[in-house]
Coordinates of N, CA and C in Angstrom, one line a residue:
V202 N -23.2 -15.0 -8.0 CA -21.9 -14.5 -7.5 C -22.1 -13.2 -6.8
Q203 N -21.5 -13.1 -5.7 CA -21.6 -11.8 -4.9 C -20.2 -11.3 -4.5
L204 N -20.0 -10.1 -4.8 CA -18.7 -9.4 -4.5 C -19.0 -8.3 -3.6
Q205 N -18.5 -8.3 -2.4 CA -18.7 -7.3 -1.4 C -17.4 -6.5 -1.1
A206 N -17.4 -5.3 -1.5 CA -16.2 -4.5 -1.3 C -16.4 -3.6 -0.1
S207 N -15.2 -3.4 0.6 CA -15.2 -2.5 1.8 C -13.9 -1.9 1.9
G208 N -13.8 -0.9 2.9 CA -12.5 -0.3 3.2 C -12.3 1.1 2.7
G209 N -13.3 1.7 2.0 CA -13.2 3.0 1.5 C -13.3 4.0 2.6
G210 N -12.9 5.3 2.3 CA -13.0 6.3 3.3 C -12.3 7.6 2.9
L211 N -12.2 8.5 3.8 CA -11.6 9.8 3.6 C -10.2 9.8 4.2
V212 N -9.2 10.1 3.3 CA -7.8 10.1 3.8 C -7.2 11.4 3.2
Q213 N -6.0 11.7 3.7 CA -5.2 12.8 3.2 C -4.2 12.3 2.2
A214 N -3.8 13.2 1.4 CA -2.8 12.8 0.4 C -1.5 12.3 1.1
G215 N -1.0 11.2 0.5 CA 0.2 10.5 1.1 C -0.2 9.4 2.0
D216 N -1.4 9.3 2.4 CA -1.9 8.3 3.3 C -2.0 6.9 2.6
S217 N -2.3 5.9 3.3 CA -2.5 4.6 2.8 C -3.9 4.1 3.2
L218 N -4.4 3.2 2.3 CA -5.8 2.6 2.6 C -5.8 1.2 1.9
T219 N -6.5 0.3 2.6 CA -6.6 -1.0 2.0 C -8.1 -1.4 1.7
L220 N -8.4 -1.7 0.5 CA -9.7 -2.2 0.2 C -9.8 -3.7 0.2
S221 N -10.9 -4.2 0.6 CA -11.1 -5.7 0.6 C -12.4 -6.0 -0.2
C222 N -12.4 -7.2 -0.8 CA -13.5 -7.6 -1.6 C -13.7 -9.1 -1.4
A223 N -14.7 -9.5 -0.7 CA -15.0 -10.9 -0.5 C -15.9 -11.5 -1.6
A224 N -15.5 -12.6 -2.1 CA -16.3 -13.2 -3.2 C -17.1 -14.4 -2.6
S225 N -18.3 -14.6 -3.1 CA -19.1 -15.7 -2.6 C -20.0 -16.2 -3.8
G226 N -20.4 -17.4 -3.7 CA -21.2 -17.9 -4.8 C -20.7 -19.3 -5.1
R227 N -21.6 -20.2 -5.1 CA -21.3 -21.7 -5.2 C -20.6 -22.0 -6.5
A228 N -21.0 -21.3 -7.6 CA -20.5 -21.7 -8.9 C -19.3 -20.8 -9.3
F229 N -18.9 -19.9 -8.5 CA -17.9 -18.9 -8.9 C -16.5 -19.4 -8.6
V230 N -15.9 -19.8 -9.7 CA -14.5 -20.2 -9.7 C -13.7 -19.1 -10.5
P231 N -13.1 -18.2 -9.8 CA -12.6 -17.0 -10.6 C -11.4 -17.3 -11.5
Y232 N -11.5 -16.8 -12.7 CA -10.3 -16.8 -13.6 C -9.5 -15.6 -13.3
C233 N -10.1 -14.6 -12.8 CA -9.4 -13.3 -12.5 C -10.3 -12.5 -11.6
M234 N -9.7 -11.7 -10.8 CA -10.4 -10.7 -10.0 C -9.6 -9.4 -10.0
G235 N -10.3 -8.3 -9.9 CA -9.6 -7.0 -10.0 C -10.4 -5.9 -9.4
W236 N -9.8 -4.7 -9.6 CA -10.4 -3.5 -9.1 C -10.5 -2.4 -10.3
Y237 N -11.6 -1.7 -10.3 CA -11.7 -0.6 -11.2 C -12.2 0.6 -10.4
R238 N -12.1 1.8 -11.0 CA -12.6 2.9 -10.3 C -13.2 3.9 -11.3
Q239 N -14.1 4.7 -10.7 CA -14.8 5.7 -11.5 C -14.8 7.0 -10.7
A240 N -14.1 8.0 -11.2 CA -14.0 9.3 -10.6 C -15.2 10.2 -11.1
P241 N -15.6 11.2 -10.3 CA -16.7 12.0 -10.7 C -16.5 12.6 -12.1
G242 N -17.5 12.4 -12.9 CA -17.5 12.9 -14.3 C -16.6 12.2 -15.2
K243 N -16.1 11.1 -14.8 CA -15.2 10.3 -15.7 C -15.7 8.9 -15.9
E244 N -15.2 8.2 -16.9 CA -15.6 6.9 -17.2 C -14.9 5.9 -16.2
R245 N -15.4 4.8 -16.0 CA -14.8 3.8 -15.2 C -13.5 3.3 -15.8
E246 N -12.5 3.1 -15.0 CA -11.2 2.7 -15.6 C -10.6 1.5 -14.8
F247 N -9.8 0.8 -15.4 CA -9.1 -0.4 -14.8 C -8.1 0.1 -13.9
V248 N -7.9 -0.6 -12.7 CA -6.9 -0.2 -11.7 C -5.9 -1.4 -11.6
A249 N -6.4 -2.6 -11.2 CA -5.4 -3.7 -11.0 C -6.2 -5.0 -11.1
A250 N -5.5 -6.1 -11.4 CA -6.2 -7.4 -11.4 C -5.2 -8.5 -11.2
I251 N -5.7 -9.6 -10.7 CA -4.9 -10.8 -10.7 C -5.6 -11.8 -11.6
R252 N -4.8 -12.5 -12.4 CA -5.3 -13.5 -13.3 C -4.6 -14.8 -13.0
W253 N -5.4 -15.8 -12.6 CA -4.7 -17.0 -12.2 C -4.2 -17.8 -13.3
F254 N -4.8 -17.7 -14.5 CA -4.2 -18.4 -15.7 C -3.0 -17.6 -16.1
G255 N -1.9 -18.3 -16.0 CA -0.6 -17.6 -16.3 C 0.0 -16.9 -15.1
N256 N -0.8 -16.9 -13.9 CA -0.3 -16.3 -12.7 C 0.2 -14.9 -13.0
R257 N -0.7 -14.0 -13.5 CA -0.3 -12.7 -13.9 C -1.0 -11.7 -13.0
I258 N -0.3 -10.6 -12.8 CA -0.8 -9.4 -12.1 C -0.7 -8.2 -13.0
Y259 N -1.7 -7.4 -13.0 CA -1.7 -6.2 -13.9 C -2.0 -5.0 -13.1
Y260 N -1.4 -3.9 -13.5 CA -1.7 -2.6 -12.9 C -1.8 -1.5 -14.0
A261 N -2.7 -0.6 -13.7 CA -2.8 0.6 -14.6 C -1.5 1.4 -14.3
D262 N -1.0 2.1 -15.3 CA 0.2 2.9 -15.2 C 0.1 3.9 -14.1
S263 N -1.1 4.5 -13.9 CA -1.3 5.5 -12.9 C -1.1 5.1 -11.5
V264 N -1.2 3.8 -11.2 CA -1.1 3.3 -9.9 C 0.1 2.4 -9.6
K265 N 0.8 2.1 -10.7 CA 2.0 1.2 -10.6 C 3.0 1.8 -9.6
G266 N 3.5 0.9 -8.7 CA 4.5 1.3 -7.7 C 3.8 1.9 -6.4
R267 N 2.5 2.1 -6.5 CA 1.8 2.7 -5.3 C 0.7 1.7 -4.8
F268 N 0.1 1.0 -5.7 CA -1.0 0.0 -5.3 C -0.5 -1.4 -5.5
T269 N -1.0 -2.2 -4.6 CA -0.6 -3.7 -4.6 C -1.9 -4.5 -4.5
I270 N -2.1 -5.4 -5.4 CA -3.3 -6.3 -5.4 C -2.8 -7.6 -4.9
S271 N -3.7 -8.2 -4.0 CA -3.3 -9.6 -3.5 C -4.6 -10.3 -3.2
Y272 N -4.4 -11.6 -3.0 CA -5.6 -12.5 -2.9 C -5.4 -13.5 -1.8
D273 N -6.4 -13.7 -0.9 CA -6.3 -14.7 0.1 C -7.3 -15.8 -0.3
N274 N -6.7 -17.0 -0.7 CA -7.5 -18.1 -1.1 C -8.4 -18.6 0.0
A275 N -7.9 -18.7 1.2 CA -8.7 -19.2 2.3 C -9.9 -18.4 2.5
K276 N -9.8 -17.1 2.3 CA -11.0 -16.2 2.6 C -11.7 -15.8 1.3
N277 N -11.3 -16.2 0.2 CA -11.9 -15.8 -1.1 C -12.0 -14.3 -1.2
T278 N -10.9 -13.7 -0.8 CA -10.9 -12.2 -0.7 C -9.8 -11.6 -1.4
V279 N -10.0 -10.6 -2.2 CA -9.0 -9.8 -2.9 C -8.8 -8.5 -2.2
Y280 N -7.6 -8.1 -2.2 CA -7.3 -6.8 -1.5 C -6.6 -5.8 -2.4
L281 N -6.7 -4.6 -2.1 CA -6.0 -3.5 -2.9 C -5.4 -2.6 -1.8
Q282 N -4.1 -2.8 -1.7 CA -3.3 -1.9 -0.8 C -2.9 -0.7 -1.6
M283 N -3.4 0.5 -1.1 CA -3.1 1.7 -1.8 C -2.2 2.6 -0.9
N284 N -1.0 2.9 -1.4 CA -0.1 3.7 -0.7 C 0.1 5.0 -1.5
S285 N 0.7 6.0 -0.8 CA 1.0 7.3 -1.4 C -0.2 7.9 -2.2
L286 N -1.4 7.9 -1.5 CA -2.6 8.3 -2.2 C -2.5 9.7 -2.7
K287 N -3.1 10.0 -3.8 CA -3.2 11.3 -4.4 C -4.6 11.8 -4.5
P288 N -4.8 13.1 -4.6 CA -6.2 13.5 -4.8 C -6.9 13.0 -6.0
E289 N -6.0 12.7 -7.1 CA -6.6 12.1 -8.3 C -7.0 10.7 -8.2
D290 N -6.7 10.1 -7.0 CA -7.1 8.7 -6.8 C -8.6 8.7 -6.3
T291 N -9.1 9.8 -6.0 CA -10.5 9.9 -5.5 C -11.4 9.3 -6.5
A292 N -12.2 8.4 -6.1 CA -13.1 7.7 -7.0 C -13.9 6.7 -6.2
V293 N -15.0 6.2 -6.8 CA -15.6 5.0 -6.3 C -14.9 3.8 -6.9
Y294 N -14.5 2.9 -6.0 CA -13.7 1.7 -6.4 C -14.6 0.5 -6.4
Y295 N -14.5 -0.2 -7.5 CA -15.4 -1.4 -7.7 C -14.5 -2.7 -7.8
C296 N -15.0 -3.7 -7.1 CA -14.4 -5.0 -7.2 C -15.1 -5.8 -8.3
A297 N -14.3 -6.6 -9.0 CA -14.9 -7.3 -10.1 C -14.3 -8.7 -10.2
G298 N -15.0 -9.6 -10.9 CA -14.4 -10.9 -11.1 C -15.0 -11.5 -12.3
D299 N -14.3 -12.5 -12.8 CA -14.6 -13.2 -14.1 C -14.2 -14.6 -14.0
N300 N -15.1 -15.5 -14.5 CA -14.7 -16.9 -14.5 C -14.5 -17.4 -15.9
G301 N -14.1 -16.5 -16.8 CA -13.8 -16.8 -18.2 C -12.6 -16.0 -18.6
A302 N -12.2 -16.2 -19.9 CA -11.0 -15.5 -20.4 C -11.2 -14.0 -20.2
W303 N -10.1 -13.4 -19.9 CA -10.1 -11.9 -19.6 C -8.7 -11.4 -19.8
S304 N -8.6 -10.2 -20.4 CA -7.3 -9.5 -20.4 C -7.6 -8.0 -20.1
P305 N -6.6 -7.3 -19.5 CA -6.8 -5.9 -19.2 C -6.8 -5.1 -20.4
P306 N -7.5 -3.9 -20.5 CA -8.2 -3.3 -19.4 C -9.7 -3.6 -19.5
A307 N -10.1 -4.7 -20.1 CA -11.5 -5.0 -20.3 C -12.2 -5.1 -19.0
G308 N -13.5 -5.0 -19.0 CA -14.3 -5.2 -17.9 C -14.5 -6.6 -17.6
M309 N -15.0 -6.9 -16.4 CA -15.3 -8.3 -16.0 C -16.8 -8.6 -16.0
D310 N -17.1 -9.9 -15.8 CA -18.5 -10.2 -15.8 C -19.3 -9.9 -14.5
Y311 N -18.6 -10.0 -13.4 CA -19.3 -9.8 -12.1 C -18.7 -8.6 -11.4
W312 N -19.7 -7.8 -10.8 CA -19.3 -6.6 -10.2 C -19.9 -6.5 -8.8
G313 N -19.2 -5.9 -7.9 CA -19.7 -5.6 -6.6 C -20.1 -4.1 -6.5
K314 N -20.8 -3.8 -5.5 CA -21.1 -2.4 -5.2 C -19.8 -1.6 -4.9
G315 N -19.7 -0.4 -5.3 CA -18.5 0.3 -5.1 C -18.3 0.8 -3.7
T316 N -17.0 1.2 -3.4 CA -16.7 1.8 -2.1 C -16.0 3.1 -2.4
L317 N -16.4 4.2 -1.8 CA -15.8 5.5 -2.1 C -14.5 5.7 -1.4
V318 N -13.5 6.2 -2.1 CA -12.3 6.6 -1.6 C -12.1 8.1 -1.9
T319 N -11.9 8.9 -0.9 CA -11.7 10.3 -1.1 C -10.4 10.7 -0.5
V320 N -9.6 11.3 -1.4 CA -8.2 11.8 -0.9 C -8.2 13.3 -1.0
S321 N -8.0 13.9 0.2 CA -7.9 15.3 0.3 C -6.5 15.8 0.2
S322 N -6.4 17.0 -0.4 CA -5.0 17.5 -0.6 C -4.5 18.3 0.6

């Protein structure tokens, strides 16, 4: 399973940014896919996820109302639309996926390399 994240960059507070994560792998049938982030000096934290079982979407409280997760089946790609970015959103963002049972905020089985998002004040 390969997860390739992209879309990070340097933006100003209040700006928007969209992250993408393309999933590949013959045997990978995702049960869920999501995004996590790790800020400097902090532990990795859950951000958002889509779980196909039960057709559920989850968000961390800190991003609710500002971030939107979506998935394009045809492209096997999950997106994270981030609006009204704040300096505290600065982190390395990781795409993740799982093909088994999962509930937030647990980690997932498969991880991509992170993409850095820096929000300046």
